Amino acid sequence: MLALPRCFTNDLMASDAPVSPAVEFLSLLPQELRQLILQQGWPAYRADQLRNWVYQRLIPAPAEMTTFSVADRGRLAGLLDFAAGKTVRRQTSVDGTEKLLIEWPDRAGGAGAMAETVLIPDDARRTACVSSQVGCPVGCRFCASGMKGLQGNLSAGQIVEQIFWLNTLLKPAGERITNVVFMGMGEPMANYANVMKAIRILHDPGCFNVGARRITVSTVGVPQRIIELAGEELPVNLAISLHAPNEPLRKQLIPWAEHFSLDDILGAAQVYFDRTGREITLEYILLAGVNDRQEHARELARVCKRLRANVNLIYYNEVEGIEFRRPASADVLAFQQTLRAAGVNAHIRKSRGREIDAACGQLRRKHEDAEQEPGAENVERDT
């Protein structure tokens, strides 16, 4: 059994944290909500009514839930915390990409949790890129998310709430989030219990009804958790953030590579494919002059031969204060051509929202830096 880093115990320690009297509605599975409603002496159908108000009508305010009496609306307000997050910053790209920075009040009275979520429109798809943690423990050298380390895990409700607010943005157009990718701030496998609960809530037909095959969990590679995920009986997509085709370069770019070998990760990915039949996606951020050379492409092709996988090639979005640079388009195309010549299904992911700090952790970092400046004020919207 592989030993997990210490921060993996965080998702098992929730009972030690102060608890608000109000129950977090968006963290409740349907059966949990039904049990709570019955405990209040209400009939079970009240749970369905509540889910309809919140998940279908996108109304989180008990005062507007007119199928309940005035007295019962008052009880609901004290019993359930429906959507506590506040959008403290919103940015809109010329390509339609939207990025929200959401802050939740701290139940102990301190500074609240803050995380990013992104809406990516693409033809008929409306994809949500969600965060699973505040900050990140992985510390990839090229990423803004982990520059200040890990501040904590998001609850299942805080993860689901990101979809709630993105659906609210889409509501005037009569649209909904169709796809969810766990590719925002944090390492989903380090907050496994809350991520899995959130996925089940998002997937439930009475909640947001997102198909399992339209949900992708992205990880730097945690073999034990990947194998657990294979046993969840939810055919979600698994993406592995590889970013290097060999162990020495991987350890240079991703400090967590010291914990889990590439061989163990690929072995767990094979188990996932065998149990679910879902092809693995290898994500590869191209960094100019670091991992985008032809020798790297040939090495990556050899890695891909070890399992059923496709490759997403991603242009690096530069981060102020970090030395890595965006690769030239010619180098990216040549990299893709080398992979394809070796029989690898390789795609180049569209760059979206570059001018609005769409890469992980950039907007949160920008907001926190601005808050530390004398006289700084929150900016609700940048265009």
Short mmCIF file of C-alpha atoms in Angstrom, two decimals:
data_model
loop_
_atom_site.label_atom_id
_atom_site.label_comp_id
_atom_site.label_asym_id
_atom_site.label_seq_id
_atom_site.Cartn_x
_atom_site.Cartn_y
_atom_site.Cartn_z
CA MET A 1 0.00 0.00 0.00
CA LEU A 2 1.43 3.37 -1.01
CA ALA A 3 1.66 6.02 1.68
CA LEU A 4 -0.34 9.17 0.99
CA PRO A 5 1.06 12.64 1.72
CA ARG A 6 -0.09 14.09 5.04
CA CYS A 7 -2.51 16.55 3.44
CA PHE A 8 -4.63 13.60 2.28
CA THR A 9 -5.91 13.27 5.84
CA ASN A 10 -7.57 16.68 5.61
CA ASP A 11 -10.74 15.32 4.05
CA LEU A 12 -11.22 12.98 7.00
CA MET A 13 -11.05 15.66 9.69
CA ALA A 14 -14.17 17.69 8.98
CA SER A 15 -15.69 16.68 12.32
CA ASP A 16 -13.00 18.73 14.12
CA ALA A 17 -14.11 21.98 12.45
CA PRO A 18 -16.73 24.32 13.95
CA VAL A 19 -20.19 23.56 12.60
CA SER A 20 -22.81 26.14 11.72
CA PRO A 21 -26.36 25.52 12.99
CA ALA A 22 -27.56 25.69 9.38
CA VAL A 23 -27.05 22.60 7.22
CA GLU A 24 -25.35 23.14 3.86
CA PHE A 25 -28.13 22.30 1.40
CA LEU A 26 -25.89 21.77 -1.64
CA SER A 27 -23.86 19.18 0.28
CA LEU A 28 -26.89 16.94 0.81
CA LEU A 29 -27.47 13.85 -1.28
CA PRO A 30 -31.18 13.32 -2.10
CA GLN A 31 -31.56 10.64 0.58
CA GLU A 32 -29.90 12.89 3.18
CA LEU A 33 -32.23 15.77 2.36
CA ARG A 34 -35.25 13.47 2.56
CA GLN A 35 -34.16 12.24 5.99
CA LEU A 36 -33.67 15.80 7.23
CA ILE A 37 -37.11 16.83 5.98
CA LEU A 38 -38.75 13.85 7.68
CA GLN A 39 -36.93 14.70 10.92
CA GLN A 40 -38.57 18.14 10.77
CA GLY A 41 -41.99 16.52 10.62
CA TRP A 42 -42.60 17.48 6.99
CA PRO A 43 -43.79 14.97 4.37
CA ALA A 44 -41.12 13.49 2.10
CA TYR A 45 -42.36 15.32 -0.99
CA ARG A 46 -41.15 18.58 0.56
CA ALA A 47 -37.59 17.43 -0.23
CA ASP A 48 -38.49 17.16 -3.92
CA GLN A 49 -40.02 20.63 -3.81
CA LEU A 50 -36.86 22.05 -2.28
CA ARG A 51 -34.64 20.45 -4.93
CA ASN A 52 -36.93 21.82 -7.62
CA TRP A 53 -36.63 25.36 -6.28
CA VAL A 54 -32.84 25.23 -5.99
CA TYR A 55 -31.64 22.95 -8.79
CA GLN A 56 -34.29 23.56 -11.44
CA ARG A 57 -35.50 27.11 -10.78
CA LEU A 58 -32.14 28.26 -9.36
CA ILE A 59 -33.83 30.08 -6.49
CA PRO A 60 -31.85 29.78 -3.22
CA ALA A 61 -33.91 32.19 -1.12
CA PRO A 62 -36.51 30.52 1.17
CA ALA A 63 -38.62 33.72 1.11
CA GLU A 64 -39.32 33.08 -2.60
CA MET A 65 -40.27 29.40 -2.20
CA THR A 66 -44.00 29.95 -2.40
CA THR A 67 -44.99 26.26 -2.21
CA PHE A 68 -44.10 26.55 1.49
CA SER A 69 -46.12 28.53 4.00
CA VAL A 70 -44.68 31.77 5.36
CA ALA A 71 -43.95 30.06 8.66
CA ASP A 72 -42.23 27.12 6.96
CA ARG A 73 -40.13 29.49 4.86
CA GLY A 74 -38.88 31.00 8.10
CA ARG A 75 -38.01 27.54 9.40
CA LEU A 76 -36.16 26.74 6.16
CA ALA A 77 -34.07 29.90 6.47
CA GLY A 78 -32.84 28.78 9.88
CA LEU A 79 -32.46 25.12 8.99
CA LEU A 80 -30.62 25.24 5.66
CA ASP A 81 -27.82 27.30 4.19
CA PHE A 82 -28.71 27.28 0.48
CA ALA A 83 -25.91 29.19 -1.29
CA ALA A 84 -23.62 31.19 0.96
CA GLY A 85 -21.00 32.12 -1.63
CA LYS A 86 -20.55 35.62 -3.00
CA THR A 87 -18.99 36.48 -6.35
CA VAL A 88 -16.26 38.97 -5.46
CA ARG A 89 -14.84 39.16 -8.95
CA ARG A 90 -16.12 38.34 -12.42
CA GLN A 91 -14.24 38.53 -15.70
CA THR A 92 -15.54 38.02 -19.22
CA SER A 93 -13.38 37.14 -22.21
CA VAL A 94 -13.98 38.21 -25.80
CA ASP A 95 -14.47 34.51 -26.63
CA GLY A 96 -17.34 34.21 -24.12
CA THR A 97 -15.36 32.53 -21.37
CA GLU A 98 -16.48 33.69 -17.91
CA LYS A 99 -14.46 33.42 -14.73
CA LEU A 100 -15.88 33.89 -11.25
CA LEU A 101 -14.01 34.27 -8.00
CA ILE A 102 -16.35 33.06 -5.24
CA GLU A 103 -15.85 33.68 -1.54
CA TRP A 104 -17.63 31.82 1.26
CA PRO A 105 -17.91 33.12 4.82
CA ASP A 106 -15.86 31.23 7.35
CA ARG A 107 -18.12 29.49 9.83
CA ALA A 108 -15.67 30.21 12.61
CA GLY A 109 -15.83 33.93 11.84
CA GLY A 110 -12.45 34.32 10.13
CA ALA A 111 -11.52 34.99 6.52
CA GLY A 112 -13.63 33.01 4.11
CA ALA A 113 -12.63 30.37 1.59
CA MET A 114 -12.06 31.71 -1.91
CA ALA A 115 -11.97 29.70 -5.14
CA GLU A 116 -12.30 30.15 -8.88
CA THR A 117 -14.68 28.62 -11.39
CA VAL A 118 -14.76 29.06 -15.16
CA LEU A 119 -17.55 28.81 -17.74
CA ILE A 120 -16.32 27.77 -21.20
CA PRO A 121 -18.83 27.95 -24.08
CA ASP A 122 -18.01 25.81 -27.11
CA ASP A 123 -20.70 25.20 -29.73
CA ALA A 124 -23.56 23.51 -27.84
CA ARG A 125 -21.39 22.68 -24.84
CA ARG A 126 -21.29 24.75 -21.71
CA THR A 127 -18.38 23.43 -19.68
CA ALA A 128 -17.70 24.30 -16.05
CA CYS A 129 -14.13 24.12 -14.81
CA VAL A 130 -14.46 23.76 -11.04
CA SER A 131 -12.10 23.98 -8.10
CA SER A 132 -11.88 21.35 -5.38
CA GLN A 133 -9.57 23.09 -2.91
CA VAL A 134 -8.49 26.53 -1.76
CA GLY A 135 -4.98 26.72 -3.12
CA CYS A 136 -3.21 23.49 -4.02
CA PRO A 137 -0.78 21.11 -2.31
CA VAL A 138 0.86 19.90 -5.54
CA GLY A 139 2.94 23.00 -6.18
CA CYS A 140 3.51 22.63 -9.94
CA ARG A 141 6.35 25.02 -10.74
CA PHE A 142 4.42 26.66 -13.58
CA CYS A 143 1.03 27.11 -11.85
CA ALA A 144 -0.40 29.99 -9.81
CA SER A 145 -2.76 27.77 -7.75
CA GLY A 146 -0.14 26.41 -5.41
CA MET A 147 2.04 29.49 -5.01
CA LYS A 148 0.71 29.99 -1.47
CA GLY A 149 0.25 26.31 -0.75
CA LEU A 150 -2.97 24.64 0.36
CA GLN A 151 -5.36 26.63 2.55
CA GLY A 152 -8.04 23.94 2.81
CA ASN A 153 -10.58 21.70 1.13
CA LEU A 154 -13.85 22.87 -0.37
CA SER A 155 -16.94 21.07 0.89
CA ALA A 156 -19.11 19.07 -1.50
CA GLY A 157 -21.62 21.93 -1.33
CA GLN A 158 -19.03 24.55 -2.24
CA ILE A 159 -18.05 22.48 -5.26
CA VAL A 160 -21.70 22.08 -6.32
CA GLU A 161 -22.31 25.78 -5.67
CA GLN A 162 -19.85 26.70 -8.41
CA ILE A 163 -22.19 24.98 -10.89
CA PHE A 164 -25.17 26.72 -9.29
CA TRP A 165 -23.72 30.20 -9.92
CA LEU A 166 -22.60 29.34 -13.46
CA ASN A 167 -26.09 28.04 -14.23
CA THR A 168 -27.44 31.32 -12.87
CA LEU A 169 -25.29 33.15 -15.41
CA LEU A 170 -26.68 30.94 -18.17
CA LYS A 171 -30.32 31.14 -17.03
CA PRO A 172 -31.34 34.22 -19.11
CA ALA A 173 -30.33 32.36 -22.29
CA GLY A 174 -32.21 29.23 -21.22
CA GLU A 175 -28.96 27.28 -21.03
CA ARG A 176 -27.33 24.98 -18.47
CA ILE A 177 -23.90 23.56 -17.72
CA THR A 178 -23.55 20.43 -19.85
CA ASN A 179 -20.04 19.29 -18.87
CA VAL A 180 -17.99 19.52 -15.69
CA VAL A 181 -14.21 19.24 -15.43
CA PHE A 182 -12.34 19.14 -12.13
CA MET A 183 -9.43 21.12 -13.51
CA GLY A 184 -9.60 24.26 -11.41
CA MET A 185 -7.73 25.01 -8.21
CA GLY A 186 -6.60 22.05 -6.15
CA GLU A 187 -5.92 18.35 -6.51
CA PRO A 188 -9.30 16.52 -6.57
CA MET A 189 -7.80 13.27 -5.30
CA ALA A 190 -6.58 15.08 -2.17
CA ASN A 191 -10.20 16.00 -1.35
CA TYR A 192 -11.60 12.70 -2.54
CA ALA A 193 -14.62 12.28 -0.24
CA ASN A 194 -16.02 15.75 -0.97
CA VAL A 195 -15.30 15.52 -4.70
CA MET A 196 -17.08 12.17 -5.00
CA LYS A 197 -20.08 13.41 -3.05
CA ALA A 198 -20.25 16.51 -5.25
CA ILE A 199 -20.10 14.34 -8.37
CA ARG A 200 -23.01 12.22 -7.14
CA ILE A 201 -25.07 15.35 -6.43
CA LEU A 202 -24.24 16.87 -9.82
CA HIS A 203 -25.08 13.57 -11.52
CA ASP A 204 -28.39 12.96 -9.74
CA PRO A 205 -31.43 13.43 -12.06
CA GLY A 206 -33.22 15.47 -9.39
CA CYS A 207 -30.25 17.79 -8.94
CA PHE A 208 -28.20 19.08 -11.90
CA ASN A 209 -28.47 15.82 -13.89
CA VAL A 210 -25.02 16.01 -15.47
CA GLY A 211 -24.18 12.71 -17.16
CA ALA A 212 -21.25 10.81 -15.65
CA ARG A 213 -19.61 10.64 -19.07
CA ARG A 214 -19.72 14.43 -19.16
CA ILE A 215 -17.73 14.73 -15.94
CA THR A 216 -13.92 14.64 -15.95
CA VAL A 217 -11.68 14.30 -12.91
CA SER A 218 -8.17 15.58 -13.50
CA THR A 219 -5.30 14.53 -11.24
CA VAL A 220 -1.51 14.70 -11.21
CA GLY A 221 -1.74 11.00 -10.47
CA VAL A 222 -2.55 9.34 -7.14
CA PRO A 223 -2.60 5.57 -7.74
CA GLN A 224 -4.65 4.57 -4.68
CA ARG A 225 -7.35 7.14 -5.41
CA ILE A 226 -7.46 6.29 -9.12
CA ILE A 227 -8.14 2.66 -8.22
CA GLU A 228 -10.83 3.76 -5.73
CA LEU A 229 -12.40 5.88 -8.45
CA ALA A 230 -12.50 2.82 -10.70
CA GLY A 231 -14.71 1.11 -8.11
CA GLU A 232 -17.24 3.94 -7.71
CA GLU A 233 -19.49 2.61 -10.51
CA LEU A 234 -19.62 6.05 -12.06
CA PRO A 235 -18.08 6.09 -15.56
CA VAL A 236 -16.55 9.54 -15.26
CA ASN A 237 -13.60 10.48 -17.42
CA LEU A 238 -10.12 10.31 -15.92
CA ALA A 239 -7.49 12.82 -16.98
CA ILE A 240 -3.91 12.64 -15.76
CA SER A 241 -1.88 15.85 -15.71
CA LEU A 242 1.40 14.42 -16.96
CA HIS A 243 3.28 17.47 -18.30
CA ALA A 244 6.52 15.50 -18.69
CA PRO A 245 7.36 12.24 -20.51
CA ASN A 246 10.04 11.03 -18.09
CA GLU A 247 10.55 10.81 -14.34
CA PRO A 248 13.43 13.32 -13.88
CA LEU A 249 11.65 16.14 -15.75
CA ARG A 250 8.35 15.29 -14.09
CA LYS A 251 9.93 15.61 -10.64
CA GLN A 252 11.43 18.93 -11.68
CA LEU A 253 8.07 20.34 -12.77
CA ILE A 254 5.73 18.62 -10.28
CA PRO A 255 7.09 18.28 -6.72
CA TRP A 256 4.45 15.67 -5.87
CA ALA A 257 6.07 13.34 -8.37
CA GLU A 258 8.34 12.38 -5.47
CA HIS A 259 5.36 10.62 -3.87
CA PHE A 260 4.09 8.57 -6.81
CA SER A 261 6.11 7.04 -9.62
CA LEU A 262 5.03 7.29 -13.23
CA ASP A 263 4.94 3.49 -13.43
CA ASP A 264 2.50 3.29 -10.50
CA ILE A 265 0.29 6.01 -11.99
CA LEU A 266 0.15 4.33 -15.39
CA GLY A 267 -0.58 1.00 -13.71
CA ALA A 268 -3.52 2.50 -11.81
CA ALA A 269 -4.75 4.16 -15.02
CA GLN A 270 -4.74 0.77 -16.71
CA VAL A 271 -6.86 -0.59 -13.85
CA TYR A 272 -9.27 2.30 -14.39
CA PHE A 273 -9.55 1.55 -18.09
CA ASP A 274 -10.01 -2.20 -17.49
CA ARG A 275 -12.83 -1.63 -14.97
CA THR A 276 -14.67 1.22 -16.65
CA GLY A 277 -13.83 0.96 -20.35
CA ARG A 278 -13.14 4.72 -20.32
CA GLU A 279 -10.10 5.85 -22.30
CA ILE A 280 -7.61 7.86 -20.26
CA THR A 281 -6.69 11.42 -21.22
CA LEU A 282 -3.12 12.56 -20.68
CA GLU A 283 -2.92 16.32 -20.23
CA TYR A 284 0.32 17.92 -21.27
CA ILE A 285 1.00 21.64 -20.77
CA LEU A 286 3.69 22.72 -23.22
CA LEU A 287 6.37 24.97 -21.75
CA ALA A 288 8.68 26.71 -24.20
CA GLY A 289 12.11 25.08 -24.29
CA VAL A 290 11.32 22.84 -21.30
CA ASN A 291 9.09 19.97 -22.40
CA ASP A 292 8.11 20.88 -25.98
CA ARG A 293 11.06 19.48 -27.92
CA GLN A 294 10.89 16.66 -30.43
CA GLU A 295 12.71 14.28 -28.09
CA HIS A 296 9.97 14.92 -25.53
CA ALA A 297 7.28 14.12 -28.10
CA ARG A 298 8.98 10.82 -28.96
CA GLU A 299 9.26 9.92 -25.26
CA LEU A 300 5.60 10.79 -24.70
CA ALA A 301 4.60 8.58 -27.63
CA ARG A 302 6.35 5.66 -25.92
CA VAL A 303 4.47 6.39 -22.69
CA CYS A 304 1.17 6.41 -24.58
CA LYS A 305 1.86 2.94 -25.97
CA ARG A 306 1.59 1.57 -22.43
CA LEU A 307 -2.15 2.18 -22.06
CA ARG A 308 -5.29 3.19 -23.95
CA ALA A 309 -4.91 6.96 -23.90
CA ASN A 310 -5.38 10.15 -25.86
CA VAL A 311 -3.35 13.32 -25.36
CA ASN A 312 -4.53 16.89 -24.82
CA LEU A 313 -1.76 19.35 -25.68
CA ILE A 314 -2.23 22.64 -23.87
CA TYR A 315 -0.60 25.99 -24.53
CA TYR A 316 0.87 27.39 -21.34
CA ASN A 317 -0.85 30.52 -20.02
CA GLU A 318 1.94 32.67 -18.61
CA VAL A 319 1.83 33.68 -14.94
CA GLU A 320 3.43 36.87 -13.70
CA GLY A 321 6.43 36.09 -11.52
CA ILE A 322 6.95 32.59 -12.93
CA GLU A 323 9.75 32.04 -15.42
CA PHE A 324 8.05 29.60 -17.80
CA ARG A 325 6.92 30.83 -21.22
CA ARG A 326 4.25 30.00 -23.77
CA PRO A 327 5.51 27.83 -26.65
CA ALA A 328 5.55 28.88 -30.30
CA SER A 329 2.62 27.60 -32.36
CA ALA A 330 5.03 25.93 -34.80
CA ASP A 331 6.56 23.91 -31.96
CA VAL A 332 3.14 22.84 -30.70
CA LEU A 333 2.06 21.69 -34.16
CA ALA A 334 5.32 19.82 -34.67
CA PHE A 335 4.86 18.13 -31.28
CA GLN A 336 1.37 17.02 -32.25
CA GLN A 337 2.52 15.74 -35.64
CA THR A 338 5.24 13.61 -34.02
CA LEU A 339 2.68 12.04 -31.68
CA ARG A 340 0.22 11.38 -34.49
CA ALA A 341 2.94 9.86 -36.66
CA ALA A 342 3.53 7.41 -33.82
CA GLY A 343 -0.17 6.48 -33.77
CA VAL A 344 -1.15 8.62 -30.76
CA ASN A 345 -4.53 10.38 -30.77
CA ALA A 346 -3.32 13.90 -29.93
CA HIS A 347 -5.36 17.11 -29.88
CA ILE A 348 -4.40 20.73 -29.24
CA ARG A 349 -6.74 22.32 -26.75
CA LYS A 350 -8.07 25.75 -27.67
CA SER A 351 -6.67 28.57 -25.59
CA ARG A 352 -9.63 30.21 -23.87
CA GLY A 353 -9.85 33.31 -21.72
CA ARG A 354 -6.14 34.09 -21.78
CA GLU A 355 -6.72 37.81 -21.27
CA ILE A 356 -8.88 37.23 -18.18
CA ASP A 357 -6.42 35.17 -16.11
CA ALA A 358 -8.28 31.96 -16.95
CA ALA A 359 -5.48 29.62 -15.91
CA CYS A 360 -5.78 28.03 -12.46
CA GLY A 361 -5.26 30.35 -9.51
CA GLN A 362 -4.45 33.51 -11.47
CA LEU A 363 -7.58 35.50 -10.68
CA ARG A 364 -7.51 34.58 -6.97
CA ARG A 365 -3.87 35.61 -6.75
CA LYS A 366 -4.56 38.89 -8.57
CA HIS A 367 -7.50 39.63 -6.28
CA GLU A 368 -5.57 38.88 -3.08
CA ASP A 369 -2.62 41.00 -4.21
CA ALA A 370 -4.98 43.90 -4.97
CA GLU A 371 -6.65 43.55 -1.56
CA GLN A 372 -3.26 43.98 0.12
CA GLU A 373 -2.64 47.30 -1.62
CA PRO A 374 -3.61 50.43 0.35
CA GLY A 375 -7.04 51.71 -0.66
CA ALA A 376 -7.81 48.65 -2.79
CA GLU A 377 -11.46 47.82 -3.46
CA ASN A 378 -13.18 44.74 -4.85
CA VAL A 379 -13.75 44.76 -8.58
CA GLU A 380 -17.03 43.08 -9.47
CA ARG A 381 -16.43 42.81 -13.19
CA ASP A 382 -13.51 43.14 -15.60
CA THR A 383 -14.04 43.14 -19.37
#
